[in-house]
Amino acid sequence: MSLSSFHKKIVNEGPRSIVYEDRFHLVGDKAYPNRCWLMAPYKDYGNLTRQQKKYNYHHSVTRVVIEHTFGLLKGRWRRLLALVLKDVAEDTNFILAACVLHNFCYLHNDKVVEEMHENIRRVEGRHALEGLNDARSKEVGTQKRQQICDMI
């Protein structure tokens, strides 16, 4: 992710450039640091509370649904596999258009080829964000994650 347009935009313009309101955030796996705009699971060193384990479970389920969705989209719209992300707003619109077209096909009983299901199972490599050690963002992210955990 360190070479992606999202990472560059965050470094150059701050997290508000991709996450517009405090109530929204990206969902990252345990390789990512927790920030106000990026929710990561609690690190499990054997001392998590029951509530934190429950948060991690819901976080994982949510992340799997997101990954599954992108797998479906990449299976149906192969162009997404070679998409070079350059502009956050344009990239978002492109992905939303793929979602709308997928839903249209689904509603009209367009069957998806079996090859697509293999793409869903494929796990893509992840890279931890580098260079985003903003102490304040980490503190706010920790508070935000705890608030979500408290709601579960």
Short mmCIF file of C-alpha atoms in Angstrom, two decimals:
data_model
loop_
_atom_site.label_atom_id
_atom_site.label_comp_id
_atom_site.label_asym_id
_atom_site.label_seq_id
_atom_site.Cartn_x
_atom_site.Cartn_y
_atom_site.Cartn_z
CA MET A 1 0.00 0.00 0.00
CA SER A 2 2.96 2.32 0.49
CA LEU A 3 3.12 2.91 -3.28
CA SER A 4 -0.62 3.26 -3.80
CA SER A 5 -2.39 6.49 -4.59
CA PHE A 6 -4.20 6.20 -1.26
CA HIS A 7 -0.96 6.06 0.71
CA LYS A 8 0.57 8.97 -1.22
CA LYS A 9 -2.59 11.04 -0.79
CA ILE A 10 -2.65 10.39 2.96
CA VAL A 11 1.04 11.30 3.34
CA ASN A 12 0.74 14.45 1.20
CA GLU A 13 -2.74 15.68 2.15
CA GLY A 14 -3.63 13.87 5.37
CA PRO A 15 -6.27 11.23 6.07
CA ARG A 16 -9.15 13.65 5.42
CA SER A 17 -8.26 13.39 1.74
CA ILE A 18 -9.68 9.84 1.58
CA VAL A 19 -11.93 9.55 4.65
CA TYR A 20 -14.24 12.53 4.71
CA GLU A 21 -15.96 12.22 8.07
CA ASP A 22 -14.89 10.93 11.48
CA ARG A 23 -17.62 8.31 11.43
CA PHE A 24 -16.04 6.59 8.40
CA HIS A 25 -12.86 4.58 8.28
CA LEU A 26 -11.03 1.95 6.31
CA VAL A 27 -10.81 -1.60 7.65
CA GLY A 28 -7.32 -3.08 7.81
CA ASP A 29 -5.95 -6.41 8.92
CA LYS A 30 -3.49 -6.95 11.76
CA ALA A 31 -0.53 -5.91 9.58
CA TYR A 32 -1.77 -2.31 9.61
CA PRO A 33 -1.42 0.21 12.43
CA ASN A 34 -4.61 1.44 14.06
CA ARG A 35 -5.36 5.06 13.16
CA CYS A 36 -8.37 7.38 13.36
CA TRP A 37 -9.10 6.63 9.68
CA LEU A 38 -7.97 2.97 9.66
CA MET A 39 -9.39 0.44 12.10
CA ALA A 40 -7.20 -2.58 12.79
CA PRO A 41 -7.98 -5.50 15.09
CA TYR A 42 -6.59 -5.62 18.60
CA LYS A 43 -3.22 -7.36 18.74
CA ASP A 44 -3.67 -10.66 20.54
CA TYR A 45 -0.85 -11.46 22.93
CA GLY A 46 -3.11 -13.67 25.02
CA ASN A 47 -4.47 -10.85 27.17
CA LEU A 48 -7.53 -9.64 25.23
CA THR A 49 -10.77 -9.10 27.08
CA ARG A 50 -13.91 -10.92 26.00
CA GLN A 51 -15.19 -7.69 24.49
CA GLN A 52 -11.97 -7.13 22.52
CA LYS A 53 -12.15 -10.70 21.18
CA LYS A 54 -15.73 -10.03 20.14
CA TYR A 55 -14.62 -6.82 18.39
CA ASN A 56 -11.87 -8.74 16.57
CA TYR A 57 -14.42 -11.35 15.48
CA HIS A 58 -16.79 -8.72 14.03
CA HIS A 59 -13.86 -6.86 12.49
CA SER A 60 -12.71 -10.09 10.80
CA VAL A 61 -16.19 -10.92 9.50
CA THR A 62 -16.52 -7.42 8.07
CA ARG A 63 -13.11 -7.60 6.41
CA VAL A 64 -13.91 -11.01 4.89
CA VAL A 65 -17.15 -9.63 3.42
CA ILE A 66 -15.21 -6.72 1.90
CA GLU A 67 -12.55 -9.05 0.48
CA HIS A 68 -15.25 -11.36 -0.88
CA THR A 69 -16.96 -8.41 -2.55
CA PHE A 70 -13.75 -7.31 -4.24
CA GLY A 71 -13.15 -10.92 -5.28
CA LEU A 72 -16.57 -10.99 -6.95
CA LEU A 73 -15.92 -7.70 -8.68
CA LYS A 74 -12.47 -8.75 -9.89
CA GLY A 75 -13.88 -12.04 -11.13
CA ARG A 76 -16.63 -10.41 -13.12
CA TRP A 77 -14.75 -7.30 -14.22
CA ARG A 78 -11.24 -8.51 -15.04
CA ARG A 79 -10.14 -4.95 -15.78
CA LEU A 80 -10.04 -4.35 -12.03
CA LEU A 81 -7.10 -6.75 -11.79
CA ALA A 82 -4.95 -4.32 -13.78
CA LEU A 83 -6.43 -1.09 -12.45
CA VAL A 84 -3.78 1.51 -11.69
CA LEU A 85 -5.14 3.67 -8.90
CA LYS A 86 -4.24 7.31 -9.40
CA ASP A 87 -7.07 9.50 -8.17
CA VAL A 88 -9.10 8.58 -5.09
CA ALA A 89 -12.36 10.17 -6.29
CA GLU A 90 -12.06 8.68 -9.78
CA ASP A 91 -11.02 5.28 -8.42
CA THR A 92 -13.98 5.30 -6.03
CA ASN A 93 -16.38 6.06 -8.89
CA PHE A 94 -14.85 3.30 -11.00
CA ILE A 95 -15.32 0.75 -8.21
CA LEU A 96 -18.85 1.98 -7.48
CA ALA A 97 -19.70 1.62 -11.17
CA ALA A 98 -18.42 -1.96 -11.05
CA CYS A 99 -20.67 -2.60 -8.01
CA VAL A 100 -23.72 -1.15 -9.78
CA LEU A 101 -23.06 -3.19 -12.93
CA HIS A 102 -22.50 -6.33 -10.86
CA ASN A 103 -25.80 -5.80 -9.03
CA PHE A 104 -27.58 -5.18 -12.34
CA CYS A 105 -26.21 -8.46 -13.72
CA TYR A 106 -27.14 -10.26 -10.51
CA LEU A 107 -30.72 -8.95 -10.60
CA HIS A 108 -31.02 -10.15 -14.20
CA ASN A 109 -29.80 -13.65 -13.29
CA ASP A 110 -26.54 -13.31 -15.17
CA LYS A 111 -24.53 -16.34 -14.07
CA VAL A 112 -20.93 -15.81 -13.11
CA VAL A 113 -18.33 -18.26 -14.39
CA GLU A 114 -16.69 -20.71 -11.98
CA GLU A 115 -13.31 -19.08 -12.60
CA MET A 116 -14.55 -16.12 -10.60
CA HIS A 117 -15.00 -18.23 -7.49
CA GLU A 118 -11.33 -19.19 -7.60
CA ASN A 119 -10.42 -15.52 -7.59
CA ILE A 120 -12.46 -15.05 -4.43
CA ARG A 121 -10.42 -17.72 -2.66
CA ARG A 122 -7.12 -16.22 -3.77
CA VAL A 123 -5.47 -14.23 -1.02
CA GLU A 124 -3.66 -11.13 -2.14
CA GLY A 125 -0.49 -10.03 -0.39
CA ARG A 126 -0.73 -7.17 2.04
CA HIS A 127 1.87 -4.66 3.05
CA ALA A 128 1.85 -2.70 6.27
CA LEU A 129 1.58 1.03 5.92
CA GLU A 130 4.91 2.71 6.34
CA GLY A 131 5.68 6.20 7.46
CA LEU A 132 2.34 6.90 9.14
CA ASN A 133 3.45 7.11 12.76
CA ASP A 134 1.29 10.07 13.64
CA ALA A 135 0.90 9.75 17.40
CA ARG A 136 -2.36 11.72 17.47
CA SER A 137 -3.92 9.60 14.74
CA LYS A 138 -2.91 6.49 16.67
CA GLU A 139 -4.44 7.85 19.88
CA VAL A 140 -7.71 8.84 18.19
CA GLY A 141 -7.78 5.51 16.36
CA THR A 142 -7.37 3.64 19.64
CA GLN A 143 -10.24 5.62 21.19
CA LYS A 144 -12.44 5.09 18.12
CA ARG A 145 -11.77 1.35 18.07
CA GLN A 146 -12.60 1.15 21.79
CA GLN A 147 -15.89 3.00 21.20
CA ILE A 148 -16.80 0.52 18.47
CA CYS A 149 -15.78 -2.33 20.76
CA ASP A 150 -17.99 -0.91 23.54
CA MET A 151 -20.99 -0.81 21.17
CA ILE A 152 -20.69 -4.51 20.30
#
